[in-house]
mmCIF file of C-alpha atoms and ligand atoms in Angstrom:
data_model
loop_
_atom_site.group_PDB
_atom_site.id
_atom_site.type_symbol
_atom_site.label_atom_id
_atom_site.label_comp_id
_atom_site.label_asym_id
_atom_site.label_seq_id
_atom_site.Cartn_x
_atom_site.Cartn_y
_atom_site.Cartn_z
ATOM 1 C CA UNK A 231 69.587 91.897 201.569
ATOM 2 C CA UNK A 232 70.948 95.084 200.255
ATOM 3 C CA UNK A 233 73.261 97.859 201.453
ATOM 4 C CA UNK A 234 73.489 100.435 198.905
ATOM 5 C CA UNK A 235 75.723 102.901 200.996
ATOM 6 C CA UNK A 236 78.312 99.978 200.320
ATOM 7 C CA UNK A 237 77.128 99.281 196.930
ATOM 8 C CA UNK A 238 79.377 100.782 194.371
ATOM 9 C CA UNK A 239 77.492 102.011 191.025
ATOM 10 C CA UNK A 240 79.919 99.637 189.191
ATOM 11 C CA UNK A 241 78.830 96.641 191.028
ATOM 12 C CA UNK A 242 75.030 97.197 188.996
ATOM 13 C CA UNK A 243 77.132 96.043 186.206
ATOM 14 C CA UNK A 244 77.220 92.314 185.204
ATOM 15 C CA UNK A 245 81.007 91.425 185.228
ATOM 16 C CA UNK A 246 80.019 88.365 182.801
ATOM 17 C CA UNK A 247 78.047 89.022 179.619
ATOM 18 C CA UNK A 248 74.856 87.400 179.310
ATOM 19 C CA UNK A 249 75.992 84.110 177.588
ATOM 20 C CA UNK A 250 72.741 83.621 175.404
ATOM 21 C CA UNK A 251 73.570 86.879 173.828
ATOM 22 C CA UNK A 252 76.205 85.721 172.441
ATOM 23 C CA UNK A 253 77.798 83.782 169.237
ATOM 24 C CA UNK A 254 77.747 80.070 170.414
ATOM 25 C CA UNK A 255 81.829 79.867 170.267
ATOM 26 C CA UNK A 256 81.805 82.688 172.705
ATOM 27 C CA UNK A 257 79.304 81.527 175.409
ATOM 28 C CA UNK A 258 80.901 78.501 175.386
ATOM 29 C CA UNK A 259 84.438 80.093 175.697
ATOM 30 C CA UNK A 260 82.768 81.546 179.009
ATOM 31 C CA UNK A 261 80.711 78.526 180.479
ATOM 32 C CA UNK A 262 82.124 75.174 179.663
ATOM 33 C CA UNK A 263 84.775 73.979 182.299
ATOM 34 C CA UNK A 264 88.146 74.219 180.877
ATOM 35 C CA UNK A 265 91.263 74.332 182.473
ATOM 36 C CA UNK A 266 93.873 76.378 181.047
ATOM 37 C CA UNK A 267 97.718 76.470 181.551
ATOM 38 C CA UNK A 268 100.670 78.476 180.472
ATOM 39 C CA UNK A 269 103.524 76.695 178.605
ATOM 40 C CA UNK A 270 105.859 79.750 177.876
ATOM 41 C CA UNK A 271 106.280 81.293 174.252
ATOM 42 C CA UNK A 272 103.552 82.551 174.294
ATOM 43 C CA UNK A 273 101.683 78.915 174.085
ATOM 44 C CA UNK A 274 98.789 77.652 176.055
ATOM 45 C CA UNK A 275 97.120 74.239 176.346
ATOM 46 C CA UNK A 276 93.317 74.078 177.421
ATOM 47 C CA UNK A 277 91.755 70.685 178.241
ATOM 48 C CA UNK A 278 88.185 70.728 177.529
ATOM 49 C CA UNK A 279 85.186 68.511 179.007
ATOM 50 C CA UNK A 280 85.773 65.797 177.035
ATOM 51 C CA UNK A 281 89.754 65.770 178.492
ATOM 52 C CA UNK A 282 91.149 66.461 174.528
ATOM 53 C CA UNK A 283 94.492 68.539 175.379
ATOM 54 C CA UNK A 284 94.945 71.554 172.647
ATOM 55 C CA UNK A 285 97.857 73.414 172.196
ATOM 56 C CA UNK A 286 96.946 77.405 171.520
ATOM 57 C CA UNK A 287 99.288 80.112 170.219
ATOM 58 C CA UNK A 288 97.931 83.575 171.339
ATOM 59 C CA UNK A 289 99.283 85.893 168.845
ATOM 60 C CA UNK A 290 98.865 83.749 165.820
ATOM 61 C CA UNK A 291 95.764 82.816 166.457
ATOM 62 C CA UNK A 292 96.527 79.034 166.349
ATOM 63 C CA UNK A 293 94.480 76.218 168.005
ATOM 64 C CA UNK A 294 95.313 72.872 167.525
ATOM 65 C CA UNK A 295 91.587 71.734 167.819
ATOM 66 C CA UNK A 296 89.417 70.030 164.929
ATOM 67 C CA UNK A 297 87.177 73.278 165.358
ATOM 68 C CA UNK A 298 90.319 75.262 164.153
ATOM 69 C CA UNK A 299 92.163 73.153 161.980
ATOM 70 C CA UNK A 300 89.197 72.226 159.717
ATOM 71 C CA UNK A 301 86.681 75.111 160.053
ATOM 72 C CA UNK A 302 89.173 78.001 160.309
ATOM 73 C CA UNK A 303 87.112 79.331 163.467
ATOM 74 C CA UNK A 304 88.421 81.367 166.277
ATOM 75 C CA UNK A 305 87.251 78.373 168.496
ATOM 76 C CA UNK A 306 86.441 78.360 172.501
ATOM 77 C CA UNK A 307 89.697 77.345 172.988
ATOM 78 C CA UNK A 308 91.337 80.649 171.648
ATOM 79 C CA UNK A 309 88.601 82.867 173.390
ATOM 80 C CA UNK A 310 88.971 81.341 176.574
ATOM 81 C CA UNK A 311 92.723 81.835 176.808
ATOM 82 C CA UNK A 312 92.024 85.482 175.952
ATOM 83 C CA UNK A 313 89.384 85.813 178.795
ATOM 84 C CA UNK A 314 91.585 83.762 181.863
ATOM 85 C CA UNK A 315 94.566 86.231 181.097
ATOM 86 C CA UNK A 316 92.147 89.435 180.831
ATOM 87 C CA UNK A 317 90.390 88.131 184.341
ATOM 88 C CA UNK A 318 94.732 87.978 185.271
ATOM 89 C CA UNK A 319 94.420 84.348 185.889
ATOM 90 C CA UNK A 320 96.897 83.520 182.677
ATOM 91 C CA UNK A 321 100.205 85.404 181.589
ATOM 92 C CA UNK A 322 99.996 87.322 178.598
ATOM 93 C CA UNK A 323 102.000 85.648 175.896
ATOM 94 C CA UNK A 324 104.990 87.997 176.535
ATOM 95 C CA UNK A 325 104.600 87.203 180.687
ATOM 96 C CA UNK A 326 105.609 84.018 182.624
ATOM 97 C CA UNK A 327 104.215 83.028 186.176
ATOM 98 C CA UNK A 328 106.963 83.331 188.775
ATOM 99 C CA UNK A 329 107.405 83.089 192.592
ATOM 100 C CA UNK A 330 108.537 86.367 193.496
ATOM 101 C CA UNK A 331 111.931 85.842 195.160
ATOM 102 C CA UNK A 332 111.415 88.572 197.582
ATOM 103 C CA UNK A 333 108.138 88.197 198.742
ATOM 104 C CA UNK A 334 107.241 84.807 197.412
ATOM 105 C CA UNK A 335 103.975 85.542 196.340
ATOM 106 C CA UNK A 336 102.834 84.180 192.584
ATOM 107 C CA UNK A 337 102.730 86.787 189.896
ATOM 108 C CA UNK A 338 103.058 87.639 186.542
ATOM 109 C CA UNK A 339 106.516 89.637 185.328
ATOM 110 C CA UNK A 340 107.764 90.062 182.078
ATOM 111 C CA UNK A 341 109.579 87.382 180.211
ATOM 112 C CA UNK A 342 112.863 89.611 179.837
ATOM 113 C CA UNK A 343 112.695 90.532 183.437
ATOM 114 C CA UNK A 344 113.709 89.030 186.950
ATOM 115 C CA UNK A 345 111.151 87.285 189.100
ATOM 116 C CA UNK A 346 110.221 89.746 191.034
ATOM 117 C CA UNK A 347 107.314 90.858 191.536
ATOM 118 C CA UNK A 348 106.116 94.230 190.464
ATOM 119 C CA UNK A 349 105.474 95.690 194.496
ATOM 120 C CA UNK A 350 108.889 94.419 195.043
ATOM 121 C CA UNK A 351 111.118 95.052 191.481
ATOM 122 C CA UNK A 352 113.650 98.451 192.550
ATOM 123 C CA UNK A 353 113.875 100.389 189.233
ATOM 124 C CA UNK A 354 117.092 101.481 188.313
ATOM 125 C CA UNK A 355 117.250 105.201 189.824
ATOM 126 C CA UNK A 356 114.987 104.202 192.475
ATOM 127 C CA UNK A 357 116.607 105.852 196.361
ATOM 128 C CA UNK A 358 117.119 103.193 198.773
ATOM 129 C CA UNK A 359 118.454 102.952 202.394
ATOM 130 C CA UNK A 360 120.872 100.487 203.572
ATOM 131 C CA UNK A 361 118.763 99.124 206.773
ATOM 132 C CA UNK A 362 122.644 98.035 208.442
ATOM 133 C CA UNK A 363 124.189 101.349 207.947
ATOM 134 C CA UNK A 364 121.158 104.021 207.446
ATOM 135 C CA UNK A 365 123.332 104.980 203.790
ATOM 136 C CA UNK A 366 121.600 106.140 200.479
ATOM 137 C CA UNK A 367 122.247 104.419 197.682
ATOM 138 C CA UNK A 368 120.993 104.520 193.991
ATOM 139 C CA UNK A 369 119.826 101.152 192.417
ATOM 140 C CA UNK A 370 121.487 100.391 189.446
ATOM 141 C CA UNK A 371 119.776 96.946 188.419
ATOM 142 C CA UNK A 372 117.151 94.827 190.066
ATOM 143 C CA UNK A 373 118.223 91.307 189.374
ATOM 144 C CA UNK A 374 116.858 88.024 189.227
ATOM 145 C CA UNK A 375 120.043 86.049 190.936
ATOM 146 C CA UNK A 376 119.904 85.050 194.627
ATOM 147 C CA UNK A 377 122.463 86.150 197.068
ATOM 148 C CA UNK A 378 123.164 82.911 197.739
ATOM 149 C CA UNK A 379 124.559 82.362 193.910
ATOM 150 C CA UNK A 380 126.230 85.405 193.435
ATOM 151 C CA UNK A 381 129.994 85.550 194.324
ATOM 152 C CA UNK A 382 131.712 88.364 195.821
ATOM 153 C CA UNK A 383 135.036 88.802 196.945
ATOM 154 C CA UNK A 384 135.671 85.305 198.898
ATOM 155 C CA UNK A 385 131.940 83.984 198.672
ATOM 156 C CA UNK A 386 128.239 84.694 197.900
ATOM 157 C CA UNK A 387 126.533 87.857 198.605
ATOM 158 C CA UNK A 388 124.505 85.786 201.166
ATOM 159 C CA UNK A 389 127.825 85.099 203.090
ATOM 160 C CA UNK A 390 128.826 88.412 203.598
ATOM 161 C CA UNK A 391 129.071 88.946 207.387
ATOM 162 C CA UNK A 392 126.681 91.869 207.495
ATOM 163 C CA UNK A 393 123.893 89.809 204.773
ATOM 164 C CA UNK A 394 123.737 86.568 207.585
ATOM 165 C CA UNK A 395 120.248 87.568 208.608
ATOM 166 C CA UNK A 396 118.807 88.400 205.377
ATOM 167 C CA UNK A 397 117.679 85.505 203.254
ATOM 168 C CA UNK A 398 119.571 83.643 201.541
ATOM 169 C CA UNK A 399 117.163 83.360 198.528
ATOM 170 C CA UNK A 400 117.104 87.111 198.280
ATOM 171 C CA UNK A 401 117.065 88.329 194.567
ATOM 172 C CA UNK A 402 120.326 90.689 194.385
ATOM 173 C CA UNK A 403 120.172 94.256 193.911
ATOM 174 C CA UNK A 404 122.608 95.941 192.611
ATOM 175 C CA UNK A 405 123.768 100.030 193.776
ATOM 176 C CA UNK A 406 125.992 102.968 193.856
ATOM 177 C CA UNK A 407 126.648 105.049 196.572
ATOM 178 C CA UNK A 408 125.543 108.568 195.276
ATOM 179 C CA UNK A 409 127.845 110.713 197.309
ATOM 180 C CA UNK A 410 130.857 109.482 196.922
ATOM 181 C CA UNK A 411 133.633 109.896 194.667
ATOM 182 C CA UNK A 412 133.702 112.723 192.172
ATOM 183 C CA UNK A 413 130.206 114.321 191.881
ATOM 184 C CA UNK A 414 130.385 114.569 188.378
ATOM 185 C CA UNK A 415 131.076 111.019 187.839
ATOM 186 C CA UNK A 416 128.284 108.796 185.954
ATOM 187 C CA UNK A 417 126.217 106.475 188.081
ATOM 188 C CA UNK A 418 127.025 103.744 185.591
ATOM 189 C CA UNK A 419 130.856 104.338 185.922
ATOM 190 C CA UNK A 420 130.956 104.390 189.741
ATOM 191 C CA UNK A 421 131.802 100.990 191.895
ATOM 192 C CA UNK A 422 128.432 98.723 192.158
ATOM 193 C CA UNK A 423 127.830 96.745 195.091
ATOM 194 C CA UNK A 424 125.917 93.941 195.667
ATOM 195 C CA UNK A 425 122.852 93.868 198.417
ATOM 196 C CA UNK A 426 120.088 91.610 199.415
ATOM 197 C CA UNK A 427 117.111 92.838 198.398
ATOM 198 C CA UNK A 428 115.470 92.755 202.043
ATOM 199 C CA UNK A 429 118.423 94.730 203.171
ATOM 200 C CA UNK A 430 117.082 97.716 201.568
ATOM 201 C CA UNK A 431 114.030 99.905 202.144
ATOM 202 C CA UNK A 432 113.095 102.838 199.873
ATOM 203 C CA UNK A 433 113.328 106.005 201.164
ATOM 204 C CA UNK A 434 110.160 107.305 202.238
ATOM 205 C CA UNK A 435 111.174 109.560 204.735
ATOM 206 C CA UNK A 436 111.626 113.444 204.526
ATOM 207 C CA UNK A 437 115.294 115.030 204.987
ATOM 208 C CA UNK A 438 114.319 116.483 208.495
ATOM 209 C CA UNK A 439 113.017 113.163 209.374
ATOM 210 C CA UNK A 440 115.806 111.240 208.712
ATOM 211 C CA UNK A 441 118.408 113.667 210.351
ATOM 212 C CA UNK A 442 115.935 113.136 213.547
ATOM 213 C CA UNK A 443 116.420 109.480 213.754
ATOM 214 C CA UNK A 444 120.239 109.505 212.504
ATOM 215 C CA UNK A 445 121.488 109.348 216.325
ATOM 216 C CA UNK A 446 119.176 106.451 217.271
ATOM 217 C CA UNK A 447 120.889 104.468 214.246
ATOM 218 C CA UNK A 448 123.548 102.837 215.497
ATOM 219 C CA UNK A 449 121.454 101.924 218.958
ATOM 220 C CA UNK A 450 118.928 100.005 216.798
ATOM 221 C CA UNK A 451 121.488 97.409 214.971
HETATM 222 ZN ZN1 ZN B 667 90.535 75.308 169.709
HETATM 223 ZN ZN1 ZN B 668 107.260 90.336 195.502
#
């Protein structure tokens, strides 16, 4: 059955090549069953049909297969690496599979940064709202460290009376208030404070918006 006011032209297109057009190495890469994992550094190991474990490096082009180490050939192994992190099944070598602390979904993130996902990660610079107080701040780093680890004052970020109800796994963001103290002064001299990230919302809203709901504020907490 076909519906072609719902058929995209795209979807004419094969997403996999025909196999028996291709080099045998590279059908293979595509058909046989493999299962792939990520060990970090950029490494991989790939267990084949026959259950033989090889270790692959990415960006040396390394297998640790007979295929490799004997013939010198960019084997199956090495191909199908390549294609499970192009189909975004596999980190790239510089990426490592996280839980994202916020929203706990699986995802990919840089190895240098925090796991937290992409949707959820507040740039520095990025305008947020305190959801307690209705304030602006400015994000000044999007860490990786719960609130339940980070210590402030006389305990964690998580046991800060107004933080109770946020949880306690929360990665901790860290912000400035924008309009206070000197307006010269740098954002990256001013005070930081420490906030759950589910505390804080971006700001969406318009200026005229926001001064509209600014009486309700204190009703709703
Ligand atoms: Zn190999
Ligand atoms: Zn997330």
């Amino acid at each position: 059955m076909t519906h072609p006011e719902h058929s995209p032209a795209s979807s004419a297109v094969a997403l996999a090549p025909d196999t028996r057009r291709l080099p045998p190495r590279a059908a293979r890469a595509w058909t046989e069953k493999m299962r792939a994992r990520a060990l970090g550094n950029g490494k991989y190991v790939v267990v084949g049909q026959s259950e033989s474990a090889y270790e692959v490096d990415l960006q040396s082009g390394w297998c640790t297969c007979p295929d490799h180490q004997y013939r010198g050939e960019r084997c199956k192994h090495l191909r199908r690496v390549a294609l499970e992190i192009t189909g975004g099944r596999l980190p790239a070598p510089d990426h490592r599979a996280v839980t994202c602390l916020a929203c706990g979904r699986r995802s990919f993130v840089h190895t240098e940064e925090p796991a937290v996902c992409e949707a959820c990660q507040f740039t520095p610079g990025t305008t947020v709202r305190d959801r307690e107080t209705d304030d602006l701040l400015v994000v000044v780093e999007q860490t990786g460290d719960r609130a339940d680890c980070v210590l402030i004052d006389d305990g964690t970020v998580a046991d800060y009376p107004t933080n109770v109800g946020y949880p306690h796994g929360d990665p901790v963001v860290m912000c400035v208030y924008p309009f206070s103290g000197p307006s010269d002064e740098p954002f990256e001299q001013r005070r930081q404070y420490a906030f759950p990230h589910s505390r804080l919302e971006r700001e969406w809203r318009p200026q005229s918006a926001r001064q509209a709901r600014l009486p309700n504020a204190t009703s709703s907490q």
